PDB file of N, CA and C in Angstrom:
ATOM      1  N   MET A   1      -3.338   2.230 -21.204  1.00  0.00           N
ATOM      2  CA  MET A   1      -2.899   0.975 -20.658  1.00  0.00           C
ATOM      3  C   MET A   1      -3.535  -0.143 -21.475  1.00  0.00           C
ATOM      4  N   THR A   2      -2.809  -1.183 -21.715  1.00  0.00           N
ATOM      5  CA  THR A   2      -3.314  -2.354 -22.411  1.00  0.00           C
ATOM      6  C   THR A   2      -3.620  -3.438 -21.385  1.00  0.00           C
ATOM      7  N   VAL A   3      -4.762  -4.109 -21.555  1.00  0.00           N
ATOM      8  CA  VAL A   3      -5.173  -5.167 -20.636  1.00  0.00           C
ATOM      9  C   VAL A   3      -5.225  -6.475 -21.410  1.00  0.00           C
ATOM     10  N   GLY A   4      -4.501  -7.497 -20.908  1.00  0.00           N
ATOM     11  CA  GLY A   4      -4.608  -8.823 -21.507  1.00  0.00           C
ATOM     12  C   GLY A   4      -6.019  -9.354 -21.295  1.00  0.00           C
ATOM     13  N   ASP A   5      -6.599  -9.987 -22.305  1.00  0.00           N
ATOM     14  CA  ASP A   5      -7.995 -10.409 -22.199  1.00  0.00           C
ATOM     15  C   ASP A   5      -8.229 -11.810 -22.741  1.00  0.00           C
ATOM     16  N   PRO A   6      -7.907 -12.830 -21.934  1.00  0.00           N
ATOM     17  CA  PRO A   6      -8.198 -14.190 -22.391  1.00  0.00           C
ATOM     18  C   PRO A   6      -9.702 -14.457 -22.503  1.00  0.00           C
ATOM     19  N   THR A   7     -10.533 -13.627 -21.861  1.00  0.00           N
ATOM     20  CA  THR A   7     -11.990 -13.808 -21.916  1.00  0.00           C
ATOM     21  C   THR A   7     -12.578 -13.284 -23.224  1.00  0.00           C
ATOM     22  N   ARG A   8     -11.835 -12.437 -23.902  1.00  0.00           N
ATOM     23  CA  ARG A   8     -12.277 -11.792 -25.149  1.00  0.00           C
ATOM     24  C   ARG A   8     -13.589 -11.026 -24.964  1.00  0.00           C
ATOM     25  N   THR A   9     -13.765 -10.392 -23.780  1.00  0.00           N
ATOM     26  CA  THR A   9     -14.974  -9.615 -23.494  1.00  0.00           C
ATOM     27  C   THR A   9     -14.669  -8.149 -23.219  1.00  0.00           C
ATOM     28  N   VAL A  10     -13.404  -7.737 -23.402  1.00  0.00           N
ATOM     29  CA  VAL A  10     -13.025  -6.352 -23.184  1.00  0.00           C
ATOM     30  C   VAL A  10     -12.944  -5.658 -24.544  1.00  0.00           C
ATOM     31  N   SER A  11     -13.661  -4.542 -24.676  1.00  0.00           N
ATOM     32  CA  SER A  11     -13.654  -3.770 -25.920  1.00  0.00           C
ATOM     33  C   SER A  11     -12.324  -3.046 -26.100  1.00  0.00           C
ATOM     34  N   LYS A  12     -12.022  -2.660 -27.335  1.00  0.00           N
ATOM     35  CA  LYS A  12     -10.799  -1.899 -27.595  1.00  0.00           C
ATOM     36  C   LYS A  12     -10.803  -0.578 -26.840  1.00  0.00           C
ATOM     37  N   THR A  13     -11.948   0.042 -26.709  1.00  0.00           N
ATOM     38  CA  THR A  13     -12.093   1.287 -25.952  1.00  0.00           C
ATOM     39  C   THR A  13     -13.192   1.078 -24.921  1.00  0.00           C
ATOM     40  N   HIS A  14     -12.946   0.218 -23.969  1.00  0.00           N
ATOM     41  CA  HIS A  14     -13.945  -0.251 -23.014  1.00  0.00           C
ATOM     42  C   HIS A  14     -14.263   0.782 -21.937  1.00  0.00           C
ATOM     43  N   ALA A  15     -13.213   1.306 -21.310  1.00  0.00           N
ATOM     44  CA  ALA A  15     -13.397   2.206 -20.179  1.00  0.00           C
ATOM     45  C   ALA A  15     -12.188   3.118 -20.051  1.00  0.00           C
ATOM     46  N   ARG A  16     -12.391   4.193 -19.323  1.00  0.00           N
ATOM     47  CA  ARG A  16     -11.297   5.120 -19.044  1.00  0.00           C
ATOM     48  C   ARG A  16     -11.109   5.194 -17.536  1.00  0.00           C
ATOM     49  N   LEU A  17      -9.889   4.950 -17.069  1.00  0.00           N
ATOM     50  CA  LEU A  17      -9.545   5.096 -15.662  1.00  0.00           C
ATOM     51  C   LEU A  17      -8.839   6.428 -15.498  1.00  0.00           C
ATOM     52  N   GLU A  18      -9.243   7.189 -14.479  1.00  0.00           N
ATOM     53  CA  GLU A  18      -8.659   8.506 -14.237  1.00  0.00           C
ATOM     54  C   GLU A  18      -8.291   8.639 -12.772  1.00  0.00           C
ATOM     55  N   LEU A  19      -7.150   9.238 -12.523  1.00  0.00           N
ATOM     56  CA  LEU A  19      -6.739   9.565 -11.163  1.00  0.00           C
ATOM     57  C   LEU A  19      -7.097  11.023 -10.925  1.00  0.00           C
ATOM     58  N   ARG A  20      -8.038  11.261 -10.006  1.00  0.00           N
ATOM     59  CA  ARG A  20      -8.492  12.617  -9.667  1.00  0.00           C
ATOM     60  C   ARG A  20      -8.059  12.906  -8.239  1.00  0.00           C
ATOM     61  N   GLY A  21      -6.960  13.656  -8.120  1.00  0.00           N
ATOM     62  CA  GLY A  21      -6.360  13.862  -6.798  1.00  0.00           C
ATOM     63  C   GLY A  21      -5.766  12.539  -6.350  1.00  0.00           C
ATOM     64  N   ASP A  22      -6.322  11.956  -5.292  1.00  0.00           N
ATOM     65  CA  ASP A  22      -5.839  10.649  -4.836  1.00  0.00           C
ATOM     66  C   ASP A  22      -6.912   9.566  -4.996  1.00  0.00           C
ATOM     67  N   VAL A  23      -7.918   9.838  -5.836  1.00  0.00           N
ATOM     68  CA  VAL A  23      -9.027   8.904  -6.037  1.00  0.00           C
ATOM     69  C   VAL A  23      -9.059   8.437  -7.492  1.00  0.00           C
ATOM     70  N   TRP A  24      -9.103   7.118  -7.683  1.00  0.00           N
ATOM     71  CA  TRP A  24      -9.263   6.556  -9.025  1.00  0.00           C
ATOM     72  C   TRP A  24     -10.741   6.482  -9.369  1.00  0.00           C
ATOM     73  N   THR A  25     -11.064   6.894 -10.583  1.00  0.00           N
ATOM     74  CA  THR A  25     -12.425   6.789 -11.088  1.00  0.00           C
ATOM     75  C   THR A  25     -12.413   5.996 -12.390  1.00  0.00           C
ATOM     76  N   VAL A  26     -13.596   5.538 -12.788  1.00  0.00           N
ATOM     77  CA  VAL A  26     -13.745   4.812 -14.039  1.00  0.00           C
ATOM     78  C   VAL A  26     -14.961   5.364 -14.769  1.00  0.00           C
ATOM     79  N   VAL A  27     -14.867   5.401 -16.086  1.00  0.00           N
ATOM     80  CA  VAL A  27     -15.981   5.776 -16.951  1.00  0.00           C
ATOM     81  C   VAL A  27     -16.152   4.652 -17.968  1.00  0.00           C
ATOM     82  N   ASP A  28     -17.325   4.041 -17.999  1.00  0.00           N
ATOM     83  CA  ASP A  28     -17.637   3.043 -19.021  1.00  0.00           C
ATOM     84  C   ASP A  28     -17.884   3.804 -20.315  1.00  0.00           C
ATOM     85  N   LEU A  29     -17.110   3.500 -21.346  1.00  0.00           N
ATOM     86  CA  LEU A  29     -17.212   4.207 -22.618  1.00  0.00           C
ATOM     87  C   LEU A  29     -18.245   3.549 -23.529  1.00  0.00           C
ATOM     88  N   ASP A  30     -19.400   3.199 -22.946  1.00  0.00           N
ATOM     89  CA  ASP A  30     -20.517   2.569 -23.653  1.00  0.00           C
ATOM     90  C   ASP A  30     -20.094   1.215 -24.229  1.00  0.00           C
ATOM     91  N   SER A  31     -19.377   0.450 -23.418  1.00  0.00           N
ATOM     92  CA  SER A  31     -18.886  -0.862 -23.840  1.00  0.00           C
ATOM     93  C   SER A  31     -20.030  -1.862 -23.972  1.00  0.00           C
ATOM     94  N   THR A  32     -19.810  -2.880 -24.752  1.00  0.00           N
ATOM     95  CA  THR A  32     -20.816  -3.923 -24.944  1.00  0.00           C
ATOM     96  C   THR A  32     -21.004  -4.763 -23.691  1.00  0.00           C
ATOM     97  N   ASN A  33     -19.901  -5.113 -23.010  1.00  0.00           N
ATOM     98  CA  ASN A  33     -19.963  -6.040 -21.886  1.00  0.00           C
ATOM     99  C   ASN A  33     -19.854  -5.385 -20.516  1.00  0.00           C
ATOM    100  N   GLY A  34     -19.817  -4.067 -20.459  1.00  0.00           N
ATOM    101  CA  GLY A  34     -19.940  -3.339 -19.212  1.00  0.00           C
ATOM    102  C   GLY A  34     -18.744  -3.323 -18.282  1.00  0.00           C
ATOM    103  N   VAL A  35     -18.915  -2.516 -17.233  1.00  0.00           N
ATOM    104  CA  VAL A  35     -17.960  -2.388 -16.142  1.00  0.00           C
ATOM    105  C   VAL A  35     -18.730  -2.668 -14.858  1.00  0.00           C
ATOM    106  N   VAL A  36     -18.159  -3.521 -14.012  1.00  0.00           N
ATOM    107  CA  VAL A  36     -18.799  -3.891 -12.755  1.00  0.00           C
ATOM    108  C   VAL A  36     -17.807  -3.667 -11.623  1.00  0.00           C
ATOM    109  N   LEU A  37     -18.245  -2.952 -10.589  1.00  0.00           N
ATOM    110  CA  LEU A  37     -17.420  -2.746  -9.402  1.00  0.00           C
ATOM    111  C   LEU A  37     -17.716  -3.856  -8.408  1.00  0.00           C
ATOM    112  N   ILE A  38     -16.672  -4.366  -7.743  1.00  0.00           N
ATOM    113  CA  ILE A  38     -16.833  -5.443  -6.771  1.00  0.00           C
ATOM    114  C   ILE A  38     -16.422  -4.907  -5.398  1.00  0.00           C
ATOM    115  N   ALA A  39     -17.391  -4.867  -4.475  1.00  0.00           N
ATOM    116  CA  ALA A  39     -17.139  -4.374  -3.118  1.00  0.00           C
ATOM    117  C   ALA A  39     -16.369  -5.415  -2.304  1.00  0.00           C
ATOM    118  N   ASP A  40     -15.870  -5.000  -1.142  1.00  0.00           N
ATOM    119  CA  ASP A  40     -15.142  -5.910  -0.248  1.00  0.00           C
ATOM    120  C   ASP A  40     -15.978  -7.121   0.151  1.00  0.00           C
ATOM    121  N   ASN A  41     -17.305  -6.949   0.224  1.00  0.00           N
ATOM    122  CA  ASN A  41     -18.188  -8.067   0.586  1.00  0.00           C
ATOM    123  C   ASN A  41     -18.670  -8.848  -0.640  1.00  0.00           C
ATOM    124  N   ASP A  42     -18.044  -8.586  -1.794  1.00  0.00           N
ATOM    125  CA  ASP A  42     -18.319  -9.245  -3.075  1.00  0.00           C
ATOM    126  C   ASP A  42     -19.617  -8.800  -3.743  1.00  0.00           C
ATOM    127  N   ASP A  43     -20.312  -7.796  -3.189  1.00  0.00           N
ATOM    128  CA  ASP A  43     -21.465  -7.229  -3.891  1.00  0.00           C
ATOM    129  C   ASP A  43     -20.975  -6.575  -5.173  1.00  0.00           C
ATOM    130  N   GLU A  44     -21.759  -6.704  -6.240  1.00  0.00           N
ATOM    131  CA  GLU A  44     -21.392  -6.152  -7.540  1.00  0.00           C
ATOM    132  C   GLU A  44     -22.335  -5.016  -7.917  1.00  0.00           C
ATOM    133  N   THR A  45     -21.759  -3.951  -8.495  1.00  0.00           N
ATOM    134  CA  THR A  45     -22.519  -2.794  -8.940  1.00  0.00           C
ATOM    135  C   THR A  45     -22.124  -2.457 -10.369  1.00  0.00           C
ATOM    136  N   ASP A  46     -23.114  -2.380 -11.257  1.00  0.00           N
ATOM    137  CA  ASP A  46     -22.854  -1.991 -12.644  1.00  0.00           C
ATOM    138  C   ASP A  46     -22.560  -0.499 -12.712  1.00  0.00           C
ATOM    139  N   VAL A  47     -21.596  -0.124 -13.545  1.00  0.00           N
ATOM    140  CA  VAL A  47     -21.294   1.277 -13.805  1.00  0.00           C
ATOM    141  C   VAL A  47     -22.131   1.709 -15.011  1.00  0.00           C
ATOM    142  N   HIS A  48     -22.843   2.815 -14.870  1.00  0.00           N
ATOM    143  CA  HIS A  48     -23.653   3.320 -15.975  1.00  0.00           C
ATOM    144  C   HIS A  48     -22.745   3.975 -17.016  1.00  0.00           C
ATOM    145  N   PRO A  49     -22.942   3.664 -18.297  1.00  0.00           N
ATOM    146  CA  PRO A  49     -22.104   4.274 -19.341  1.00  0.00           C
ATOM    147  C   PRO A  49     -22.074   5.792 -19.236  1.00  0.00           C
ATOM    148  N   GLY A  50     -20.866   6.344 -19.307  1.00  0.00           N
ATOM    149  CA  GLY A  50     -20.672   7.783 -19.271  1.00  0.00           C
ATOM    150  C   GLY A  50     -20.568   8.384 -17.880  1.00  0.00           C
ATOM    151  N   ALA A  51     -20.963   7.654 -16.849  1.00  0.00           N
ATOM    152  CA  ALA A  51     -20.928   8.184 -15.482  1.00  0.00           C
ATOM    153  C   ALA A  51     -19.525   8.048 -14.895  1.00  0.00           C
ATOM    154  N   VAL A  52     -19.026   9.121 -14.305  1.00  0.00           N
ATOM    155  CA  VAL A  52     -17.741   9.068 -13.597  1.00  0.00           C
ATOM    156  C   VAL A  52     -18.020   8.441 -12.240  1.00  0.00           C
ATOM    157  N   THR A  53     -17.388   7.295 -11.969  1.00  0.00           N
ATOM    158  CA  THR A  53     -17.683   6.504 -10.780  1.00  0.00           C
ATOM    159  C   THR A  53     -16.393   6.168 -10.046  1.00  0.00           C
ATOM    160  N   ARG A  54     -16.417   6.309  -8.726  1.00  0.00           N
ATOM    161  CA  ARG A  54     -15.241   5.951  -7.918  1.00  0.00           C
ATOM    162  C   ARG A  54     -14.945   4.466  -8.095  1.00  0.00           C
ATOM    163  N   LEU A  55     -13.702   4.147  -8.384  1.00  0.00           N
ATOM    164  CA  LEU A  55     -13.277   2.774  -8.656  1.00  0.00           C
ATOM    165  C   LEU A  55     -13.047   2.019  -7.354  1.00  0.00           C
ATOM    166  N   THR A  56     -13.461   0.752  -7.333  1.00  0.00           N
ATOM    167  CA  THR A  56     -13.156  -0.130  -6.209  1.00  0.00           C
ATOM    168  C   THR A  56     -11.871  -0.886  -6.541  1.00  0.00           C
ATOM    169  N   PRO A  57     -11.174  -1.426  -5.532  1.00  0.00           N
ATOM    170  CA  PRO A  57      -9.936  -2.148  -5.815  1.00  0.00           C
ATOM    171  C   PRO A  57     -10.117  -3.351  -6.762  1.00  0.00           C
ATOM    172  N   ARG A  58     -11.294  -3.986  -6.727  1.00  0.00           N
ATOM    173  CA  ARG A  58     -11.590  -5.088  -7.661  1.00  0.00           C
ATOM    174  C   ARG A  58     -12.717  -4.642  -8.579  1.00  0.00           C
ATOM    175  N   PHE A  59     -12.569  -4.954  -9.866  1.00  0.00           N
ATOM    176  CA  PHE A  59     -13.606  -4.593 -10.817  1.00  0.00           C
ATOM    177  C   PHE A  59     -13.518  -5.488 -12.040  1.00  0.00           C
ATOM    178  N   LEU A  60     -14.590  -5.516 -12.805  1.00  0.00           N
ATOM    179  CA  LEU A  60     -14.651  -6.298 -14.022  1.00  0.00           C
ATOM    180  C   LEU A  60     -14.758  -5.373 -15.222  1.00  0.00           C
ATOM    181  N   LEU A  61     -13.987  -5.670 -16.245  1.00  0.00           N
ATOM    182  CA  LEU A  61     -14.200  -5.118 -17.580  1.00  0.00           C
ATOM    183  C   LEU A  61     -14.661  -6.311 -18.395  1.00  0.00           C
ATOM    184  N   GLY A  62     -15.943  -6.340 -18.760  1.00  0.00           N
ATOM    185  CA  GLY A  62     -16.491  -7.554 -19.341  1.00  0.00           C
ATOM    186  C   GLY A  62     -16.400  -8.658 -18.301  1.00  0.00           C
ATOM    187  N   ASP A  63     -15.797  -9.788 -18.672  1.00  0.00           N
ATOM    188  CA  ASP A  63     -15.612 -10.902 -17.735  1.00  0.00           C
ATOM    189  C   ASP A  63     -14.208 -10.938 -17.151  1.00  0.00           C
ATOM    190  N   ALA A  64     -13.359  -9.977 -17.516  1.00  0.00           N
ATOM    191  CA  ALA A  64     -11.976  -9.943 -17.032  1.00  0.00           C
ATOM    192  C   ALA A  64     -11.915  -9.211 -15.696  1.00  0.00           C
ATOM    193  N   GLU A  65     -11.517  -9.922 -14.638  1.00  0.00           N
ATOM    194  CA  GLU A  65     -11.393  -9.289 -13.320  1.00  0.00           C
ATOM    195  C   GLU A  65     -10.027  -8.640 -13.196  1.00  0.00           C
ATOM    196  N   LEU A  66     -10.049  -7.366 -12.768  1.00  0.00           N
ATOM    197  CA  LEU A  66      -8.821  -6.617 -12.568  1.00  0.00           C
ATOM    198  C   LEU A  66      -8.758  -6.134 -11.134  1.00  0.00           C
ATOM    199  N   ARG A  67      -7.552  -5.816 -10.690  1.00  0.00           N
ATOM    200  CA  ARG A  67      -7.342  -5.306  -9.335  1.00  0.00           C
ATOM    201  C   ARG A  67      -6.499  -4.037  -9.421  1.00  0.00           C
ATOM    202  N   LEU A  68      -6.914  -3.060  -8.646  1.00  0.00           N
ATOM    203  CA  LEU A  68      -6.155  -1.821  -8.532  1.00  0.00           C
ATOM    204  C   LEU A  68      -5.359  -1.930  -7.247  1.00  0.00           C
ATOM    205  N   GLU A  69      -4.030  -1.883  -7.373  1.00  0.00           N
ATOM    206  CA  GLU A  69      -3.169  -2.021  -6.206  1.00  0.00           C
ATOM    207  C   GLU A  69      -2.208  -0.858  -6.139  1.00  0.00           C
ATOM    208  N   GLU A  70      -1.907  -0.444  -4.923  1.00  0.00           N
ATOM    209  CA  GLU A  70      -0.948   0.620  -4.715  1.00  0.00           C
ATOM    210  C   GLU A  70       0.453   0.077  -4.997  1.00  0.00           C
ATOM    211  N   ALA A  71       1.240   0.851  -5.723  1.00  0.00           N
ATOM    212  CA  ALA A  71       2.607   0.437  -6.051  1.00  0.00           C
ATOM    213  C   ALA A  71       3.467   0.469  -4.806  1.00  0.00           C
ATOM    214  N   ALA A  72       4.352  -0.488  -4.697  1.00  0.00           N
ATOM    215  CA  ALA A  72       5.295  -0.523  -3.578  1.00  0.00           C
ATOM    216  C   ALA A  72       6.322   0.595  -3.754  1.00  0.00           C
ATOM    217  N   THR A  73       6.646   1.268  -2.678  1.00  0.00           N
ATOM    218  CA  THR A  73       7.672   2.307  -2.737  1.00  0.00           C
ATOM    219  C   THR A  73       8.941   1.788  -2.107  1.00  0.00           C
ATOM    220  N   SER A  74      10.061   2.263  -2.649  1.00  0.00           N
ATOM    221  CA  SER A  74      11.331   1.769  -2.103  1.00  0.00           C
ATOM    222  C   SER A  74      12.000   2.779  -1.232  1.00  0.00           C
TER     223      SER A  74
END
């Protein structure tokens, strides 16, 4: 997947998102600007490089905030 990055803080190979069963995970691929998970209460948690971590609906790749949303079904 390609991510638009007006912040210019997302690496070319920043992170890997994986769907494991019905759970999305993220692995920081040792990026310069990191991956941060944002909880519902806005608490932030850094993802350790190489660790497979359950993804939250809101997260940062560098300074770019992304949202994981369920696709609408017709």
